[in-house]
PDB file of C-alpha atoms in Angstrom:
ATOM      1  CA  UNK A   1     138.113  65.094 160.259  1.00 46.00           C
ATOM      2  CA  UNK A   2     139.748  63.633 157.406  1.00 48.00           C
ATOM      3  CA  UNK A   3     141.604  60.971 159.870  1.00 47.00           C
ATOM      4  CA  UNK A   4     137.868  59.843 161.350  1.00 47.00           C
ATOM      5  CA  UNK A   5     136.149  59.453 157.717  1.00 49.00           C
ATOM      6  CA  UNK A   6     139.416  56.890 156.611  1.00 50.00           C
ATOM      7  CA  UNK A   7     139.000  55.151 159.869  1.00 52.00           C
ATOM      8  CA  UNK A   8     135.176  54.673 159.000  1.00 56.00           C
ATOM      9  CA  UNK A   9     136.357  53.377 155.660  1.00 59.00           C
ATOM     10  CA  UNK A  10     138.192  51.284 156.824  1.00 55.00           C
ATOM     11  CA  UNK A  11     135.864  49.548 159.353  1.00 58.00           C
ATOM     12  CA  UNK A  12     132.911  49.691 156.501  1.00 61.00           C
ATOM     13  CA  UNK A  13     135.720  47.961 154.636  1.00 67.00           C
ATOM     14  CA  UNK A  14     136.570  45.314 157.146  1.00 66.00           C
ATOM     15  CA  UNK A  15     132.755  44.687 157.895  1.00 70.00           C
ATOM     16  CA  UNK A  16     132.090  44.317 154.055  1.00 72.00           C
ATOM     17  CA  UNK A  17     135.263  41.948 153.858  1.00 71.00           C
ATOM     18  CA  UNK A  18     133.384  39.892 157.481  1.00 74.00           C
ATOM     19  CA  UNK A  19     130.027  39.708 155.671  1.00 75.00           C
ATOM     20  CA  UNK A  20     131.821  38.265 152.412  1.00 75.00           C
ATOM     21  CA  UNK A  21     133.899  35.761 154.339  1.00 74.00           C
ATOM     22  CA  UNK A  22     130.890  34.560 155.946  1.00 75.00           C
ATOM     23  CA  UNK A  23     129.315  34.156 152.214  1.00 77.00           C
ATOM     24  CA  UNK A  24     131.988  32.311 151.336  1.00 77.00           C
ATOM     25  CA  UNK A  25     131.930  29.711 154.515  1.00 75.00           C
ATOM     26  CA  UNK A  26     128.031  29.499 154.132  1.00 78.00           C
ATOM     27  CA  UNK A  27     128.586  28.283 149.989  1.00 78.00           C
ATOM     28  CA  UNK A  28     131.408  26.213 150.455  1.00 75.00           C
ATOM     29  CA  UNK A  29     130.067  24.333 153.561  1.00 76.00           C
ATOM     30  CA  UNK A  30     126.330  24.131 151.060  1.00 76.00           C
ATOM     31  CA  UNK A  31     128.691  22.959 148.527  1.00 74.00           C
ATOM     32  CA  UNK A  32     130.799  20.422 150.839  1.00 75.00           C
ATOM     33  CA  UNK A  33     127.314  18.830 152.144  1.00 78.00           C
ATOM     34  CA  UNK A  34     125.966  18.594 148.414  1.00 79.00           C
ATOM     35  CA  UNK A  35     129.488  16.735 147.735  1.00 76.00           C
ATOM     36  CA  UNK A  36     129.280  14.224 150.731  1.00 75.00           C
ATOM     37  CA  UNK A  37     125.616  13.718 149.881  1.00 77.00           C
ATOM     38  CA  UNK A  38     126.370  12.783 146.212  1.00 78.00           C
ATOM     39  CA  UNK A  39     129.546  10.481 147.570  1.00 73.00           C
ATOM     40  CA  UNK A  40     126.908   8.710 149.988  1.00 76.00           C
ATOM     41  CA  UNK A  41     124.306   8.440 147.016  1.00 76.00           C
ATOM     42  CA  UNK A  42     126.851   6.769 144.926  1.00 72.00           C
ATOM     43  CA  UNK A  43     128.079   4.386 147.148  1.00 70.00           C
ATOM     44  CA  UNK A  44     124.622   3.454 148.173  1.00 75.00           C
ATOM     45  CA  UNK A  45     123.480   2.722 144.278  1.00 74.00           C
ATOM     46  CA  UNK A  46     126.783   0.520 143.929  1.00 70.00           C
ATOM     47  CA  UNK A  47     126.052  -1.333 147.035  1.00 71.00           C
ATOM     48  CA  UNK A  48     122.499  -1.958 145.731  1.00 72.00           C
ATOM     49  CA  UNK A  49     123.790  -3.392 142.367  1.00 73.00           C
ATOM     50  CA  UNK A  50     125.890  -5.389 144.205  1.00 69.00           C
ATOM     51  CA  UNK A  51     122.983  -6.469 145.950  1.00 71.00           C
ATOM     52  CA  UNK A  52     120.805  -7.629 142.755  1.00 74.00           C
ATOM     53  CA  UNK A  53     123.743  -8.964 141.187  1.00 70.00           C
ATOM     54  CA  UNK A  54     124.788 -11.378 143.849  1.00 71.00           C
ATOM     55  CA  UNK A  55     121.044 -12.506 144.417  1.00 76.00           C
ATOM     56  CA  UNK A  56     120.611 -13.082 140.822  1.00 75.00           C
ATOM     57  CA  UNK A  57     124.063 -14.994 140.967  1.00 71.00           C
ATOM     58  CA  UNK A  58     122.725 -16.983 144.053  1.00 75.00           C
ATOM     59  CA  UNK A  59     119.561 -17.333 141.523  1.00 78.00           C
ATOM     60  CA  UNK A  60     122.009 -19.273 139.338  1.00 75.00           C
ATOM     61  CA  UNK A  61     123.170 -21.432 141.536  1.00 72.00           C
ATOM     62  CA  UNK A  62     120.295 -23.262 142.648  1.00 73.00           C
ATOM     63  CA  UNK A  63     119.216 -23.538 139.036  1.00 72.00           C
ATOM     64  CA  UNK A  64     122.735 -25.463 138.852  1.00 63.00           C
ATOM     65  CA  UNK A  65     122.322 -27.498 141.953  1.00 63.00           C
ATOM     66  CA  UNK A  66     118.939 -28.531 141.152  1.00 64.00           C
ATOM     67  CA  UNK A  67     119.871 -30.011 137.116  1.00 61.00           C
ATOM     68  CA  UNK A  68     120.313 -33.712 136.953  1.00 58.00           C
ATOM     69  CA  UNK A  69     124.028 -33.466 135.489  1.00 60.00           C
ATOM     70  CA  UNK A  70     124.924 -30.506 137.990  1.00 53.00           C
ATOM     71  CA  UNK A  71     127.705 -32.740 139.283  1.00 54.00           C
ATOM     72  CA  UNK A  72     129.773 -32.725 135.924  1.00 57.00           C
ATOM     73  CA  UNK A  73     128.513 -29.125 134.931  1.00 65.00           C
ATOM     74  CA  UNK A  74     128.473 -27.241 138.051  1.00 64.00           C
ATOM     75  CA  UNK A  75     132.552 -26.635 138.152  1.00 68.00           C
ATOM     76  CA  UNK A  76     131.994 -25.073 135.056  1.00 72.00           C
ATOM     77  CA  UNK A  77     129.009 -22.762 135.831  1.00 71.00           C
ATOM     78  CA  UNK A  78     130.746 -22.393 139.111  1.00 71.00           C
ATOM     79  CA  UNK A  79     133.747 -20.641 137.125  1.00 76.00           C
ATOM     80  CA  UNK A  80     131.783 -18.895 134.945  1.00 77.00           C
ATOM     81  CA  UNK A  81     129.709 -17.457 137.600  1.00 76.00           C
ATOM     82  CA  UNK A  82     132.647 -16.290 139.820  1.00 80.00           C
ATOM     83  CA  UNK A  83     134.017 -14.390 136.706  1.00 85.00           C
ATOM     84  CA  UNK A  84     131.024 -13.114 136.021  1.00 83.00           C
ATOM     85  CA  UNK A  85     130.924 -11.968 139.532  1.00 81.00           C
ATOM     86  CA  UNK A  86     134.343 -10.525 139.292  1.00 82.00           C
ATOM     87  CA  UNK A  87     133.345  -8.371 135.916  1.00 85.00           C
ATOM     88  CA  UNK A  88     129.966  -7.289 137.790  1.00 83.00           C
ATOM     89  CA  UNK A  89     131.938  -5.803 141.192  1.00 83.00           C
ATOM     90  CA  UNK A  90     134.618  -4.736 138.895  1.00 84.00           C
ATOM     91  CA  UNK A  91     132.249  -2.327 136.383  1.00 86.00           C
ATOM     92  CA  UNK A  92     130.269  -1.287 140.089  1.00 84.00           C
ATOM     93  CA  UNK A  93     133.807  -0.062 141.500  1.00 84.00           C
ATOM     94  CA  UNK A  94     135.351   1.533 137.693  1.00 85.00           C
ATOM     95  CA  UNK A  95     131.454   3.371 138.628  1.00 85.00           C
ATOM     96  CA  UNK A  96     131.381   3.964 141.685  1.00 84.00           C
ATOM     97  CA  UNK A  97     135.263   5.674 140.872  1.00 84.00           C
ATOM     98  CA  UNK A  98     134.005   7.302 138.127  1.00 86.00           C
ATOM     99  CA  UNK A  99     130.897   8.715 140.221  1.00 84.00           C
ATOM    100  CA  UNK A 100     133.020   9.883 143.293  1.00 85.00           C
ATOM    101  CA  UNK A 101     135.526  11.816 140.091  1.00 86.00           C
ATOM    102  CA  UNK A 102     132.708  13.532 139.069  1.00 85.00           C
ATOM    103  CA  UNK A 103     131.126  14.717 142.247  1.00 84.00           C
ATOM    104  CA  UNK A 104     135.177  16.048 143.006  1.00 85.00           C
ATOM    105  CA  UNK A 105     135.329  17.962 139.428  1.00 88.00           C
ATOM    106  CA  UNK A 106     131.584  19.355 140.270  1.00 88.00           C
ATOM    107  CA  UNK A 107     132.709  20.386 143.523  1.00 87.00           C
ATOM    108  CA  UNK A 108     136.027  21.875 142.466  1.00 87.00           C
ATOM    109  CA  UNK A 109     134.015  24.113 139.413  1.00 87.00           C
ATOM    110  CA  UNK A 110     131.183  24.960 142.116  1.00 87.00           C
ATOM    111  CA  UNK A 111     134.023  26.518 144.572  1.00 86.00           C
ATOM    112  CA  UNK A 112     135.609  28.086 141.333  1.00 85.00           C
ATOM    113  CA  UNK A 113     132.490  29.664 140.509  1.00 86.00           C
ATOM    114  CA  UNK A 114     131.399  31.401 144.026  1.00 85.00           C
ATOM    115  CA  UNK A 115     134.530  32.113 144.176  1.00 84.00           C
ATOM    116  CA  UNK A 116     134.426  34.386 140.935  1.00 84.00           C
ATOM    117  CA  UNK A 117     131.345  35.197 141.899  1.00 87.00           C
ATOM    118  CA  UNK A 118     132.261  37.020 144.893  1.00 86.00           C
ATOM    119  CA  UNK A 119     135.346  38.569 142.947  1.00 85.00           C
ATOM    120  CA  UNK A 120     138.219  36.809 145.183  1.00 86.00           C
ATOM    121  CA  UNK A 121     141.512  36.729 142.944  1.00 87.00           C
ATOM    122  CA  UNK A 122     142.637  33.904 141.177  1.00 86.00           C
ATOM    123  CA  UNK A 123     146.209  32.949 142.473  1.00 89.00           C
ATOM    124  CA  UNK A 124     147.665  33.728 138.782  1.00 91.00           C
ATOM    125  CA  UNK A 125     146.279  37.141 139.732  1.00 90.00           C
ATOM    126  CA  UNK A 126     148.263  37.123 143.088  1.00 92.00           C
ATOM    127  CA  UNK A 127     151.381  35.847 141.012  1.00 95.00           C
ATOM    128  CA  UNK A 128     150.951  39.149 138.769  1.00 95.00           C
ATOM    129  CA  UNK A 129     150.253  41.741 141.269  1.00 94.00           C
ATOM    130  CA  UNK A 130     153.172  40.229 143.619  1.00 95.00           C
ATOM    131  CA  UNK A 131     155.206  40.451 140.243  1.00 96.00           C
ATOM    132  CA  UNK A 132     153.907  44.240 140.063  1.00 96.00           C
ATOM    133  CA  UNK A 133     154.509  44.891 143.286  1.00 96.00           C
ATOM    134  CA  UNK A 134     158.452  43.293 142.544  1.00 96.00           C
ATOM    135  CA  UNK A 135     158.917  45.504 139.892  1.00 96.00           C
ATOM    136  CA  UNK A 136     158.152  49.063 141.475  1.00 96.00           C
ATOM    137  CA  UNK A 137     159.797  48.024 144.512  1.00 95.00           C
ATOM    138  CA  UNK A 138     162.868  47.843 142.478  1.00 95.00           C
ATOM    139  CA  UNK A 139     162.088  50.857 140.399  1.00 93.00           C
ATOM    140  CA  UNK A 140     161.867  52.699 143.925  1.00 93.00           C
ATOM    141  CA  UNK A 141     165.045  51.209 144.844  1.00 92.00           C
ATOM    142  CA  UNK A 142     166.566  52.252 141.620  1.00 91.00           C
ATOM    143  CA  UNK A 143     165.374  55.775 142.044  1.00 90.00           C
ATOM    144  CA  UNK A 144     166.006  56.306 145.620  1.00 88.00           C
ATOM    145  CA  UNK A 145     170.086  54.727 145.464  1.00 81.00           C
ATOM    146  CA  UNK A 146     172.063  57.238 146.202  1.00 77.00           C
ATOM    147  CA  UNK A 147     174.256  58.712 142.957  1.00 70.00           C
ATOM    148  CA  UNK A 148     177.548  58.093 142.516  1.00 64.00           C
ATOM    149  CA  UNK A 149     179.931  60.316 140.790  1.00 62.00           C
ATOM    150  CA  UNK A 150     181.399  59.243 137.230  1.00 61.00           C
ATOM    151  CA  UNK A 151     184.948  59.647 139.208  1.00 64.00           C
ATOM    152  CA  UNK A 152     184.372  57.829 141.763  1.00 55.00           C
ATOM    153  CA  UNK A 153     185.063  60.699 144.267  1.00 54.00           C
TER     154      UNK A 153
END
């Protein structure tokens, strides 16, 4: 009797431990979509920046071409506006970086946090209980070596 109720335990256990498992998949995969959706989102404002930027640079250009000394000045704007170019694409990308770092951190906190949630252990608290577990193992060791005499005999 006592056998069959442990046995029911442990397959209320195991179904408990299938139901949280399935938790888990269902957040992180919510979580990985929110992730790639954020990723796509900032790549799509950084191409659109990119956008404005070079049509307001192509904007420039024509004002250059069309001035009546734009064959002694345009070498000049020309230069100016390929370094401003470079400083535009160059604070899109340092953003776009800094965007994709943040969805990352938000992503590792929001696994952290259903992962707390749902009361799985930490790995520092798999380091101490495997460091518990050392401990009695040789305190069971200790206690179960067979005595030797003082004498040696």
């Amino acid at each position: 009797m006592n056998r069959e109720h442990s046995t029911g335990d442990a397959f209320a256990s195991a179904a408990g431990l299938q139901a949280q498992a399935g938790r888990i998949a269902r957040e992180l995969g919510d979580s990985a979509q929110q992730v790639w959706l954020a990723g796509i989102g900032a790549l799509a404002r950084a191409q659109s920046e990119g956008s404005r930027l070079f049509e307001q640079l192509a904007e420039e250009g024509r004002a250059v071409g069309d001035a009546p000394d734009a064959a002694g000045n345009a070498a000049g704007r020309l230069e100016g506006l390929r370094q401003s170019l470079d400083a535009a694409v160059g604070r899109a990308q340092a953003r776009a970086g800094e965007a994709w770092d943040s969805v990352g951190r938000a992503f590792e906190h929001r696994v952290q946090q259903a992962l707390r949630q749902m009361d799985v252990p930490t790995r520092d608290d798999l380091d101490a209980l495997g460091a518990r577990i050392d401990a009695l193992t040789r305190e069971l060791q200790q206690r179960n070596a067979p005595s030797v005499p003082p004498d040696g005999t």
